[in-house]
Amino acid sequence: MRPRARVRLTAALLASTALLVAPLPAASTASATPAGLHDDLNGDGHRDLVVGAPDATVGGVQQAGAVVVLYGSASGLSAARRTVIHQNSPGIPGVAEAGDRFGTAMATGDLDGDGHTDLVVGSDSEAIGTREGVGSVTVVWGSANGLGAGTALPQPAWREGSAFGQNLAVGDFTEDGALDLTVAGNDGPYHYTGPFARSGEPARRYLDNRLGTTRNVISGDLDGDGRADRVMLPGPLDGDPNGTVYVDRFVDGRLVRTELPGADGEVGSIGDVDGDGYGDLVLGASNDPRDGGTGRLGGQISVWYGGPDGPDPTQRPLIVDQDTPGVPGVSEPADSFGSSVAVGDVDGDGRADVAVGAILEDLSGKSGAGMVTVLYGSADGLSTDRAVSLHQDTAGVPGGAEAYDYFGRSVRLADLTGDGRAELSVGIPGEDSSQGYLQVFRGTSSGVSTSGVFALTAANAGLSGQAWFGSALLP
C-alpha cells in the first residue's frame, strides 16, 4: 500500500493551457426554486451536481481553480448542459491567481431569501495581500436567469495559512427561518447568520472561539424537527488523527453543543438510514491505528443513529470496515476506507444508503487506484447484505484502474433525474495525469447500476491543465 498522505499536487506539476470559457447563465430561464430542492440551481425542478476542479488552469494561470455545474433532468446529465465558473468569469469577484484553488468546497441554498438557489464556493488557498493561503468564500447569486454575479463574503483579517473555506455547510442552524452558513478553517469555524444581503453581509457573523482548527462541517437533520443541525469535525489532533466530533443543535433558542466522545470522523454525511424519521450521522475515519488513533486497519465508517435529541452520545455506534462480513475486499494498511462518505436513497425504498470511498485502494498491483463501496439501509439500520464495490475494473464501468487515479476521492448520492432514486456520483481526480474525471451511476430499485454510466472528462467539461476535476462534489 502507498503510505497515507494528503493527496495534493504542486504547482510545478501543472501545465499551462488555454483560457476557460465559462458563460454563467443556465441554459434555460429559472423559476423560483421548488420547495425542498436546496441544490436546484436553474429552477427547473431537478437537483444539480456541482464538481470542483481546484487545480484548474484559468487564463494560463495554474491552480487558479474552477467549478462545473451540471444540470439535472429527467434524462440525466449532459455535458452540453453545464456552466463553468472561475474568478475570471464575468461578475465573479477577484481574479484568477496561481494557487487560489477556487472550488475547494461548495455548498448551496437560498441565502438571501429571494426564492432562487445560490452557490457558495470556497477557495482555501486564496492569498490576501501578501498573506498566502488565507482563503476566501464567494457566493454566486441565483436569479430568474440562473446563476449570475457573485460576492466575496466579508471575513476577518485571517493569518497566513488559515485555509478559510476548506469546507462549507448551509442550513437554518439558528431555527429562525433564514439559512445560515458555517465555514471551516484552520483558525476555527466562522458562522454567518442569515439572511444575507446581496453585498454579502449577513445578519451576524462571528468566529466560534470555543473550537480551534475545524477542517470540516456537516449539515443535516438529526433530531427530526425538519431543520438542520450542524456537525463540527476539527480533524486530526495530536494523538488522535481522526479527531473529535461535536453536534450543534438549537434548543429553545439557544445553542446546545454535544461531544460524541466515542466518535472518529474526518468526513461525514447525514441521512435516515433506518427510516425512523431521524437523520443518522455517518462518519468516515480513514486513518490507520498505526497513525496513533483508535480506528480500524485501512479505515472505517461509523453510524450514529439520530433521535429526538440527536445522536445519543452513550450509544454504541455501528462500525464498518473492509473486514466486516459482507463488505467487499479486505482491510489493508493505508486503503483509506472512509476517506469520502455520502448518504442518499439509491433504490427508492425510503431508507438512505451509504457510499464509501477508499481512495488509496490498490487494484491488480496498481497503487491508489481507488474504490467505492455501496451499503444499503434497512429497517434495522445500515446493512452489509447487498454491499457492492465499484472501481474502474468493474464490468460496465468506463476506463480501467490505473495507479493513483483516486477513484472515489469524492462521492455524492442525490436524485438528479427526479425518479425517486439517487444517482451515485464519483470523482476521479487523478485520472489522465490529474486532469480528472467524473462518473455518475444510475440508481435503480435493485441498487446502483453500471449500465449507462455518465462519464465526463475534465477536457470535455471545458477545463484546462491538471485540473484535479472531481476532487470535490457538492454535499
Tab-separated table of C-alpha atoms in Angstrom:
chain	number	residue	atom	x	y	z
A	1	MET	CA	0.000	0.000	0.000
A	2	ARG	CA	1.072	3.537	-0.613
A	3	PRO	CA	1.768	5.342	2.668
A	4	ARG	CA	-1.151	7.519	3.610
A	5	ALA	CA	-0.593	11.164	2.766
A	6	ARG	CA	-2.572	14.202	1.822
A	7	VAL	CA	-3.073	13.939	-1.909
A	8	ARG	CA	-2.147	17.328	-3.303
A	9	LEU	CA	-0.389	18.377	-6.478
A	10	THR	CA	2.237	21.071	-6.597
A	11	ALA	CA	2.140	23.984	-8.984
A	12	ALA	CA	5.341	22.767	-10.605
A	13	LEU	CA	3.478	19.741	-11.963
A	14	LEU	CA	0.815	21.766	-13.730
A	15	ALA	CA	0.947	22.510	-17.422
A	16	SER	CA	-0.051	25.873	-18.852
A	17	THR	CA	-3.149	25.659	-21.054
A	18	ALA	CA	-5.802	27.839	-22.634
A	19	LEU	CA	-8.334	30.163	-21.035
A	20	LEU	CA	-11.557	28.646	-19.748
A	21	VAL	CA	-14.670	29.888	-21.486
A	22	ALA	CA	-17.494	29.940	-18.976
A	23	PRO	CA	-20.880	31.539	-19.664
A	24	LEU	CA	-22.652	31.988	-16.329
A	25	PRO	CA	-26.355	31.899	-17.183
A	26	ALA	CA	-28.031	28.493	-17.219
A	27	ALA	CA	-29.398	27.078	-20.432
A	28	SER	CA	-32.983	27.889	-19.513
A	29	THR	CA	-34.768	30.625	-17.619
A	30	ALA	CA	-35.060	29.734	-13.934
A	31	SER	CA	-38.214	29.931	-11.898
A	32	ALA	CA	-38.267	30.032	-8.115
A	33	THR	CA	-36.575	27.026	-6.550
A	34	PRO	CA	-39.117	24.270	-5.722
A	35	ALA	CA	-39.539	23.630	-2.005
A	36	GLY	CA	-37.033	21.145	-0.629
A	37	LEU	CA	-34.593	21.338	-3.542
A	38	HIS	CA	-31.728	23.245	-1.980
A	39	ASP	CA	-29.453	22.327	-4.901
A	40	ASP	CA	-31.633	23.226	-7.918
A	41	LEU	CA	-29.527	25.998	-9.392
A	42	ASN	CA	-31.583	26.713	-12.507
A	43	GLY	CA	-35.070	26.321	-11.038
A	44	ASP	CA	-36.212	23.518	-13.339
A	45	GLY	CA	-37.297	21.178	-10.544
A	46	HIS	CA	-34.255	18.894	-10.735
A	47	ARG	CA	-31.318	18.688	-8.383
A	48	ASP	CA	-27.976	19.665	-9.900
A	49	LEU	CA	-24.404	18.471	-9.493
A	50	VAL	CA	-21.502	20.825	-8.762
A	51	VAL	CA	-17.989	19.485	-9.334
A	52	GLY	CA	-14.857	21.158	-8.019
A	53	ALA	CA	-11.659	21.443	-10.054
A	54	PRO	CA	-9.478	23.470	-7.668
A	55	ASP	CA	-6.256	22.974	-9.620
A	56	ALA	CA	-7.676	24.013	-12.997
A	57	THR	CA	-5.623	26.360	-15.148
A	58	VAL	CA	-7.501	29.588	-15.892
A	59	GLY	CA	-6.189	32.073	-18.425
A	60	GLY	CA	-2.796	30.378	-18.328
A	61	VAL	CA	-2.678	30.625	-14.523
A	62	GLN	CA	-2.099	27.272	-12.855
A	63	GLN	CA	-4.077	26.058	-9.844
A	64	ALA	CA	-6.441	29.022	-10.071
A	65	GLY	CA	-9.428	26.685	-9.825
A	66	ALA	CA	-12.946	26.367	-11.214
A	67	VAL	CA	-16.292	24.709	-10.563
A	68	VAL	CA	-18.525	22.958	-13.088
A	69	VAL	CA	-22.305	22.988	-12.620
A	70	LEU	CA	-24.066	20.090	-14.356
A	71	TYR	CA	-27.843	20.477	-14.534
A	72	GLY	CA	-30.081	17.543	-13.648
A	73	SER	CA	-33.013	16.500	-15.832
A	74	ALA	CA	-35.419	13.607	-16.295
A	75	SER	CA	-32.999	12.154	-18.836
A	76	GLY	CA	-29.954	12.597	-16.614
A	77	LEU	CA	-26.859	14.737	-17.028
A	78	SER	CA	-25.387	16.068	-20.251
A	79	ALA	CA	-22.039	17.709	-20.916
A	80	ALA	CA	-23.908	20.253	-23.036
A	81	ARG	CA	-25.929	21.472	-20.042
A	82	ARG	CA	-23.233	22.938	-17.872
A	83	THR	CA	-21.834	26.169	-16.522
A	84	VAL	CA	-18.153	26.687	-15.685
A	85	ILE	CA	-17.365	29.340	-13.084
A	86	HIS	CA	-13.997	30.726	-12.012
A	87	GLN	CA	-12.549	34.012	-10.831
A	88	ASN	CA	-12.118	35.314	-14.378
A	89	SER	CA	-15.839	34.765	-15.084
A	90	PRO	CA	-17.875	37.953	-15.608
A	91	GLY	CA	-19.344	39.195	-12.349
A	92	ILE	CA	-17.247	36.940	-10.108
A	93	PRO	CA	-15.086	38.897	-7.643
A	94	GLY	CA	-11.321	38.620	-7.648
A	95	VAL	CA	-9.074	37.395	-10.418
A	96	ALA	CA	-7.623	34.013	-11.254
A	97	GLU	CA	-4.287	33.725	-9.462
A	98	ALA	CA	-1.846	30.860	-9.136
A	99	GLY	CA	-2.653	28.633	-6.198
A	100	ASP	CA	-6.021	30.169	-5.229
A	101	ARG	CA	-7.765	26.793	-5.626
A	102	PHE	CA	-11.239	28.177	-6.279
A	103	GLY	CA	-13.578	25.179	-5.973
A	104	THR	CA	-12.024	23.518	-2.950
A	105	ALA	CA	-15.526	23.170	-1.472
A	106	MET	CA	-19.089	24.040	-2.457
A	107	ALA	CA	-22.489	24.437	-0.819
A	108	THR	CA	-25.921	25.619	-1.979
A	109	GLY	CA	-29.014	27.299	-0.560
A	110	ASP	CA	-31.186	30.391	-0.883
A	111	LEU	CA	-29.097	32.684	1.312
A	112	ASP	CA	-30.895	35.939	0.521
A	113	GLY	CA	-34.414	34.502	0.595
A	114	ASP	CA	-35.368	35.561	-2.926
A	115	GLY	CA	-36.620	32.111	-3.945
A	116	HIS	CA	-33.564	31.235	-6.037
A	117	THR	CA	-30.747	28.918	-5.030
A	118	ASP	CA	-27.299	30.423	-4.542
A	119	LEU	CA	-23.947	28.681	-4.932
A	120	VAL	CA	-21.223	29.098	-2.301
A	121	VAL	CA	-17.622	28.349	-3.323
A	122	GLY	CA	-14.555	28.062	-1.110
A	123	SER	CA	-11.005	28.945	-2.184
A	124	ASP	CA	-8.892	27.666	0.679
A	125	SER	CA	-5.559	28.900	-0.685
A	126	GLU	CA	-6.553	32.404	-1.772
A	127	ALA	CA	-3.874	34.981	-0.980
A	128	ILE	CA	-4.963	38.237	0.658
A	129	GLY	CA	-2.351	40.900	0.024
A	130	THR	CA	0.997	39.405	0.989
A	131	ARG	CA	-0.579	36.723	3.200
A	132	GLU	CA	-0.518	33.354	1.426
A	133	GLY	CA	-3.148	30.686	1.939
A	134	VAL	CA	-5.630	32.849	3.822
A	135	GLY	CA	-8.649	31.582	1.884
A	136	SER	CA	-11.925	33.156	0.807
A	137	VAL	CA	-15.570	32.331	0.165
A	138	THR	CA	-17.648	33.562	-2.778
A	139	VAL	CA	-21.439	33.497	-3.166
A	140	VAL	CA	-22.698	33.219	-6.750
A	141	TRP	CA	-26.242	34.531	-6.567
A	142	GLY	CA	-29.168	32.736	-8.145
A	143	SER	CA	-31.746	34.648	-10.164
A	144	ALA	CA	-34.605	34.180	-12.594
A	145	ASN	CA	-31.954	33.702	-15.282
A	146	GLY	CA	-29.893	31.158	-13.352
A	147	LEU	CA	-26.552	31.819	-11.682
A	148	GLY	CA	-25.353	35.379	-12.066
A	149	ALA	CA	-22.915	37.738	-10.388
A	150	GLY	CA	-21.015	36.859	-7.239
A	151	THR	CA	-19.949	38.478	-3.989
A	152	ALA	CA	-16.982	37.754	-1.733
A	153	LEU	CA	-18.151	37.218	1.826
A	154	PRO	CA	-16.733	39.583	4.464
A	155	GLN	CA	-14.252	37.944	6.802
A	156	PRO	CA	-11.715	38.883	9.500
A	157	ALA	CA	-8.078	39.594	8.718
A	158	TRP	CA	-7.113	35.934	8.866
A	159	ARG	CA	-3.486	34.968	9.319
A	160	GLU	CA	-1.399	33.331	6.613
A	161	GLY	CA	-2.283	29.670	6.181
A	162	SER	CA	-5.776	29.954	7.654
A	163	ALA	CA	-7.256	27.918	4.756
A	164	PHE	CA	-10.596	29.646	5.265
A	165	GLY	CA	-13.168	27.972	3.026
A	166	GLN	CA	-11.751	24.452	3.046
A	167	ASN	CA	-15.257	23.153	3.813
A	168	LEU	CA	-18.741	24.698	3.939
A	169	ALA	CA	-22.193	23.897	5.304
A	170	VAL	CA	-25.520	25.677	4.747
A	171	GLY	CA	-28.641	25.217	6.885
A	172	ASP	CA	-31.038	27.027	9.169
A	173	PHE	CA	-28.848	26.318	12.172
A	174	THR	CA	-30.448	29.027	14.348
A	175	GLU	CA	-34.003	27.901	13.506
A	176	ASP	CA	-35.211	31.408	12.641
A	177	GLY	CA	-36.356	30.606	9.105
A	178	ALA	CA	-33.274	32.040	7.354
A	179	LEU	CA	-30.378	29.966	6.047
A	180	ASP	CA	-27.017	30.252	7.761
A	181	LEU	CA	-23.500	29.358	6.618
A	182	THR	CA	-20.591	27.862	8.527
A	183	VAL	CA	-17.092	27.979	7.028
A	184	ALA	CA	-14.343	25.628	8.188
A	185	GLY	CA	-10.758	26.813	8.555
A	186	ASN	CA	-7.522	26.439	10.458
A	187	ASP	CA	-8.336	29.370	12.752
A	188	GLY	CA	-11.667	27.880	13.747
A	189	PRO	CA	-15.189	27.762	12.295
A	190	TYR	CA	-16.716	31.060	11.226
A	191	HIS	CA	-20.503	31.411	11.377
A	192	TYR	CA	-22.665	33.617	9.173
A	193	THR	CA	-26.262	34.018	10.376
A	194	GLY	CA	-28.793	34.756	7.648
A	195	PRO	CA	-30.480	36.298	5.890
A	196	PHE	CA	-27.774	37.694	3.619
A	197	ALA	CA	-27.795	40.937	1.673
A	198	ARG	CA	-26.521	40.921	-1.906
A	199	SER	CA	-23.483	42.773	-0.588
A	200	GLY	CA	-22.622	39.504	1.170
A	201	GLU	CA	-23.219	40.951	4.621
A	202	PRO	CA	-25.196	38.565	6.840
A	203	ALA	CA	-27.399	39.444	9.783
A	204	ARG	CA	-24.494	38.458	12.014
A	205	ARG	CA	-21.035	36.904	11.674
A	206	TYR	CA	-18.592	35.683	14.272
A	207	LEU	CA	-15.697	33.351	14.996
A	208	ASP	CA	-16.586	30.300	17.053
A	209	ASN	CA	-13.883	30.669	19.685
A	210	ARG	CA	-14.959	27.566	21.566
A	211	LEU	CA	-13.264	25.452	18.928
A	212	GLY	CA	-9.845	25.769	17.377
A	213	THR	CA	-8.939	24.416	13.964
A	214	THR	CA	-12.020	22.916	12.334
A	215	ARG	CA	-11.453	21.266	8.991
A	216	ASN	CA	-14.948	20.061	8.169
A	217	VAL	CA	-18.585	20.816	8.915
A	218	ILE	CA	-21.763	18.868	8.031
A	219	SER	CA	-25.402	19.933	7.797
A	220	GLY	CA	-28.462	17.693	8.284
A	221	ASP	CA	-31.497	16.965	10.449
A	222	LEU	CA	-30.528	14.602	13.281
A	223	ASP	CA	-33.493	15.180	15.612
A	224	GLY	CA	-36.407	15.032	13.170
A	225	ASP	CA	-37.604	18.601	13.672
A	226	GLY	CA	-37.314	19.482	9.987
A	227	ARG	CA	-34.423	21.907	10.499
A	228	ALA	CA	-30.712	21.470	10.016
A	229	ASP	CA	-28.333	20.534	12.781
A	230	ARG	CA	-24.598	21.067	12.430
A	231	VAL	CA	-21.747	18.631	12.989
A	232	MET	CA	-18.291	20.047	13.586
A	233	LEU	CA	-15.225	17.959	12.708
A	234	PRO	CA	-11.981	19.527	13.954
A	235	GLY	CA	-9.932	16.856	12.191
A	236	PRO	CA	-6.537	15.421	13.177
A	237	LEU	CA	-5.279	16.217	16.660
A	238	ASP	CA	-2.135	15.185	18.485
A	239	GLY	CA	-2.651	11.564	19.474
A	240	ASP	CA	-5.995	11.406	17.663
A	241	PRO	CA	-5.595	11.619	13.874
A	242	ASN	CA	-9.311	11.024	13.327
A	243	GLY	CA	-10.262	13.961	15.522
A	244	THR	CA	-13.246	14.709	17.735
A	245	VAL	CA	-16.888	15.157	16.771
A	246	TYR	CA	-19.376	17.768	18.021
A	247	VAL	CA	-23.102	18.068	17.266
A	248	ASP	CA	-24.719	21.541	17.367
A	249	ARG	CA	-28.494	21.842	17.884
A	250	PHE	CA	-30.667	24.825	18.759
A	251	VAL	CA	-32.982	24.069	21.683
A	252	ASP	CA	-35.397	26.727	22.956
A	253	GLY	CA	-33.479	29.418	21.104
A	254	ARG	CA	-30.020	28.529	22.384
A	255	LEU	CA	-27.148	26.521	21.005
A	256	VAL	CA	-26.512	23.132	22.598
A	257	ARG	CA	-23.184	21.546	21.653
A	258	THR	CA	-22.733	17.845	22.388
A	259	GLU	CA	-19.496	15.943	22.029
A	260	LEU	CA	-19.645	12.367	20.788
A	261	PRO	CA	-16.681	11.126	22.824
A	262	GLY	CA	-16.543	7.740	21.160
A	263	ALA	CA	-16.710	9.095	17.614
A	264	ASP	CA	-13.985	9.405	14.993
A	265	GLY	CA	-14.522	11.447	11.856
A	266	GLU	CA	-12.718	13.441	9.220
A	267	VAL	CA	-15.670	13.430	6.794
A	268	GLY	CA	-19.341	12.603	7.090
A	269	SER	CA	-22.889	12.833	5.819
A	270	ILE	CA	-26.409	12.699	7.289
A	271	GLY	CA	-29.458	10.714	6.155
A	272	ASP	CA	-32.173	8.462	7.555
A	273	VAL	CA	-30.567	5.034	7.178
A	274	ASP	CA	-33.219	3.080	9.135
A	275	GLY	CA	-36.293	5.035	8.024
A	276	ASP	CA	-37.407	6.041	11.527
A	277	GLY	CA	-37.762	9.738	10.724
A	278	TYR	CA	-34.494	10.806	12.325
A	279	GLY	CA	-31.341	11.561	10.355
A	280	ASP	CA	-28.347	9.369	11.123
A	281	LEU	CA	-24.751	10.570	11.160
A	282	VAL	CA	-22.322	8.535	9.062
A	283	LEU	CA	-18.681	9.339	9.715
A	284	GLY	CA	-15.595	8.344	7.771
A	285	ALA	CA	-12.289	7.847	9.603
A	286	SER	CA	-9.674	6.736	7.106
A	287	ASN	CA	-6.591	6.841	9.335
A	288	ASP	CA	-4.974	3.582	10.446
A	289	PRO	CA	-4.336	2.726	14.112
A	290	ARG	CA	-0.642	2.812	13.212
A	291	ASP	CA	-1.102	6.585	12.785
A	292	GLY	CA	-1.737	6.812	16.517
A	293	GLY	CA	-5.537	6.724	16.518
A	294	THR	CA	-8.212	4.270	17.581
A	295	GLY	CA	-9.574	3.450	14.118
A	296	ARG	CA	-9.585	0.184	12.195
A	297	LEU	CA	-6.856	-1.076	9.882
A	298	GLY	CA	-7.351	0.500	6.466
A	299	GLY	CA	-10.054	2.876	7.718
A	300	GLN	CA	-13.658	2.651	8.842
A	301	ILE	CA	-17.078	4.263	8.866
A	302	SER	CA	-19.364	4.583	11.878
A	303	VAL	CA	-23.113	5.159	12.052
A	304	TRP	CA	-24.538	7.225	14.913
A	305	TYR	CA	-28.309	6.878	14.885
A	306	GLY	CA	-30.370	10.012	15.396
A	307	GLY	CA	-33.293	10.560	17.770
A	308	PRO	CA	-35.479	13.333	19.231
A	309	ASP	CA	-32.391	14.795	20.907
A	310	GLY	CA	-29.975	13.943	18.111
A	311	PRO	CA	-27.462	11.088	18.431
A	312	ASP	CA	-27.179	9.708	21.956
A	313	PRO	CA	-23.511	10.118	22.967
A	314	THR	CA	-23.740	6.913	25.032
A	315	GLN	CA	-24.862	4.714	22.173
A	316	ARG	CA	-22.608	2.087	20.700
A	317	PRO	CA	-22.299	3.053	17.038
A	318	LEU	CA	-22.229	0.618	14.172
A	319	ILE	CA	-18.641	0.276	12.906
A	320	VAL	CA	-17.980	-0.996	9.387
A	321	ASP	CA	-14.638	-1.704	7.742
A	322	GLN	CA	-13.491	-3.965	4.933
A	323	ASP	CA	-13.198	-6.914	7.309
A	324	THR	CA	-16.866	-6.615	8.300
A	325	PRO	CA	-18.768	-9.671	6.970
A	326	GLY	CA	-20.457	-8.846	3.681
A	327	VAL	CA	-18.217	-5.899	2.801
A	328	PRO	CA	-16.184	-6.482	-0.374
A	329	GLY	CA	-12.404	-6.522	-0.090
A	330	VAL	CA	-10.184	-6.838	2.935
A	331	SER	CA	-8.775	-4.298	5.371
A	332	GLU	CA	-5.191	-3.459	4.458
A	333	PRO	CA	-2.836	-0.724	5.623
A	334	ALA	CA	-3.461	2.679	4.018
A	335	ASP	CA	-6.571	1.741	1.980
A	336	SER	CA	-8.210	4.917	3.335
A	337	PHE	CA	-11.639	3.291	3.523
A	338	GLY	CA	-13.857	6.158	4.720
A	339	SER	CA	-11.887	8.910	3.009
A	340	SER	CA	-15.189	10.049	1.469
A	341	VAL	CA	-18.785	9.365	2.524
A	342	ALA	CA	-22.204	10.137	1.010
A	343	VAL	CA	-25.739	9.265	2.111
A	344	GLY	CA	-28.839	9.003	-0.117
A	345	ASP	CA	-31.588	6.615	-1.202
A	346	VAL	CA	-30.254	4.679	-4.209
A	347	ASP	CA	-33.044	2.101	-4.508
A	348	GLY	CA	-36.030	4.279	-3.593
A	349	ASP	CA	-37.140	2.212	-0.601
A	350	GLY	CA	-37.382	5.224	1.709
A	351	ARG	CA	-34.185	4.439	3.584
A	352	ALA	CA	-30.859	6.120	2.967
A	353	ASP	CA	-27.936	4.157	1.606
A	354	VAL	CA	-24.249	4.919	2.071
A	355	ALA	CA	-21.368	5.254	-0.406
A	356	VAL	CA	-17.846	4.963	0.985
A	357	GLY	CA	-14.654	5.889	-0.851
A	358	ALA	CA	-11.360	4.084	-0.316
A	359	ILE	CA	-9.112	6.466	-2.219
A	360	LEU	CA	-5.857	4.511	-1.838
A	361	GLU	CA	-7.204	1.023	-2.518
A	362	ASP	CA	-4.806	-0.973	-4.690
A	363	LEU	CA	-6.215	-2.955	-7.615
A	364	SER	CA	-4.226	-5.571	-9.514
A	365	GLY	CA	-0.980	-4.112	-8.256
A	366	LYS	CA	-1.939	-0.542	-9.157
A	367	SER	CA	-1.386	1.626	-6.096
A	368	GLY	CA	-4.017	4.215	-5.248
A	369	ALA	CA	-6.438	3.168	-7.988
A	370	GLY	CA	-9.348	3.657	-5.587
A	371	MET	CA	-12.697	2.003	-4.942
A	372	VAL	CA	-16.221	2.890	-3.771
A	373	THR	CA	-18.395	0.596	-1.658
A	374	VAL	CA	-22.189	0.977	-1.506
A	375	LEU	CA	-24.051	-0.219	1.606
A	376	TYR	CA	-27.841	-0.272	1.818
A	377	GLY	CA	-30.154	0.970	4.546
A	378	SER	CA	-32.786	-1.207	6.187
A	379	ALA	CA	-35.349	-1.075	8.995
A	380	ASP	CA	-32.633	-2.475	11.236
A	381	GLY	CA	-30.084	0.150	10.178
A	382	LEU	CA	-27.196	0.043	7.750
A	383	SER	CA	-26.762	-3.446	6.321
A	384	THR	CA	-23.920	-5.216	4.546
A	385	ASP	CA	-26.216	-7.841	2.976
A	386	ARG	CA	-26.204	-6.327	-0.526
A	387	ALA	CA	-22.941	-4.426	-0.318
A	388	VAL	CA	-21.192	-3.907	-3.652
A	389	SER	CA	-17.909	-2.362	-4.682
A	390	LEU	CA	-17.246	-0.285	-7.776
A	391	HIS	CA	-13.952	0.609	-9.419
A	392	GLN	CA	-12.639	1.058	-12.925
A	393	ASP	CA	-12.028	-2.658	-13.379
A	394	THR	CA	-15.700	-3.388	-12.579
A	395	ALA	CA	-17.652	-4.631	-15.609
A	396	GLY	CA	-19.567	-1.762	-17.205
A	397	VAL	CA	-17.517	0.983	-15.561
A	398	PRO	CA	-15.742	3.171	-18.145
A	399	GLY	CA	-11.946	3.172	-18.263
A	400	GLY	CA	-9.582	0.907	-16.399
A	401	ALA	CA	-7.975	1.022	-12.980
A	402	GLU	CA	-4.658	2.875	-13.009
A	403	ALA	CA	-2.195	3.851	-10.337
A	404	TYR	CA	-3.187	6.980	-8.430
A	405	ASP	CA	-6.479	7.594	-10.200
A	406	TYR	CA	-8.017	8.056	-6.737
A	407	PHE	CA	-11.421	6.688	-7.767
A	408	GLY	CA	-13.793	7.805	-5.006
A	409	ARG	CA	-11.866	10.875	-3.856
A	410	SER	CA	-15.336	12.417	-3.643
A	411	VAL	CA	-18.766	10.766	-3.682
A	412	ARG	CA	-22.334	12.057	-3.714
A	413	LEU	CA	-25.750	10.382	-3.590
A	414	ALA	CA	-28.519	12.639	-4.947
A	415	ASP	CA	-31.561	12.145	-7.189
A	416	LEU	CA	-30.631	14.097	-10.315
A	417	THR	CA	-33.432	12.719	-12.529
A	418	GLY	CA	-36.417	13.103	-10.206
A	419	ASP	CA	-37.325	9.403	-10.278
A	420	GLY	CA	-37.052	8.960	-6.508
A	421	ARG	CA	-33.719	7.131	-6.644
A	422	ALA	CA	-30.337	8.701	-6.017
A	423	GLU	CA	-27.554	8.633	-8.573
A	424	LEU	CA	-24.045	7.880	-7.330
A	425	SER	CA	-21.529	10.496	-8.468
A	426	VAL	CA	-17.853	9.581	-8.159
A	427	GLY	CA	-14.906	11.953	-8.542
A	428	ILE	CA	-11.691	10.511	-10.003
A	429	PRO	CA	-9.286	13.466	-9.863
A	430	GLY	CA	-6.083	11.548	-10.608
A	431	GLU	CA	-7.343	10.268	-13.973
A	432	ASP	CA	-5.450	11.370	-17.105
A	433	SER	CA	-2.380	12.634	-15.275
A	434	SER	CA	-4.503	14.517	-12.743
A	435	GLN	CA	-6.751	16.274	-15.226
A	436	GLY	CA	-9.633	14.467	-13.547
A	437	TYR	CA	-12.769	12.534	-14.409
A	438	LEU	CA	-16.377	12.220	-13.227
A	439	GLN	CA	-18.629	9.163	-13.362
A	440	VAL	CA	-22.322	9.067	-12.432
A	441	PHE	CA	-24.109	5.744	-11.829
A	442	ARG	CA	-27.886	5.350	-12.037
A	443	GLY	CA	-29.948	4.368	-9.040
A	444	THR	CA	-32.442	1.550	-9.619
A	445	SER	CA	-34.904	-0.409	-7.489
A	446	SER	CA	-32.264	-3.115	-7.152
A	447	GLY	CA	-29.478	-0.673	-6.285
A	448	VAL	CA	-26.668	1.115	-8.062
A	449	SER	CA	-26.294	0.168	-11.727
A	450	THR	CA	-23.264	0.053	-14.013
A	451	SER	CA	-25.487	0.314	-17.082
A	452	GLY	CA	-25.460	3.634	-18.918
A	453	VAL	CA	-22.813	5.307	-16.756
A	454	PHE	CA	-22.448	9.038	-17.442
A	455	ALA	CA	-18.765	9.904	-17.747
A	456	LEU	CA	-17.173	13.307	-18.218
A	457	THR	CA	-13.509	14.152	-18.595
A	458	ALA	CA	-12.032	17.436	-17.468
A	459	ALA	CA	-11.405	18.463	-21.061
A	460	ASN	CA	-14.995	17.737	-22.088
A	461	ALA	CA	-16.164	19.782	-19.103
A	462	GLY	CA	-14.286	22.783	-20.526
A	463	LEU	CA	-11.324	22.656	-18.136
A	464	SER	CA	-7.628	23.088	-18.761
A	465	GLY	CA	-4.467	21.851	-17.078
A	466	GLN	CA	-4.093	19.205	-14.407
A	467	ALA	CA	-7.386	20.404	-13.000
A	468	TRP	CA	-7.944	17.808	-10.250
A	469	PHE	CA	-11.525	17.696	-11.589
A	470	GLY	CA	-13.706	15.638	-9.263
A	471	SER	CA	-11.687	16.220	-6.113
A	472	ALA	CA	-14.785	17.815	-4.550
A	473	LEU	CA	-18.528	17.375	-5.072
A	474	LEU	CA	-21.455	19.336	-3.710
A	475	PRO	CA	-22.529	17.608	-0.462
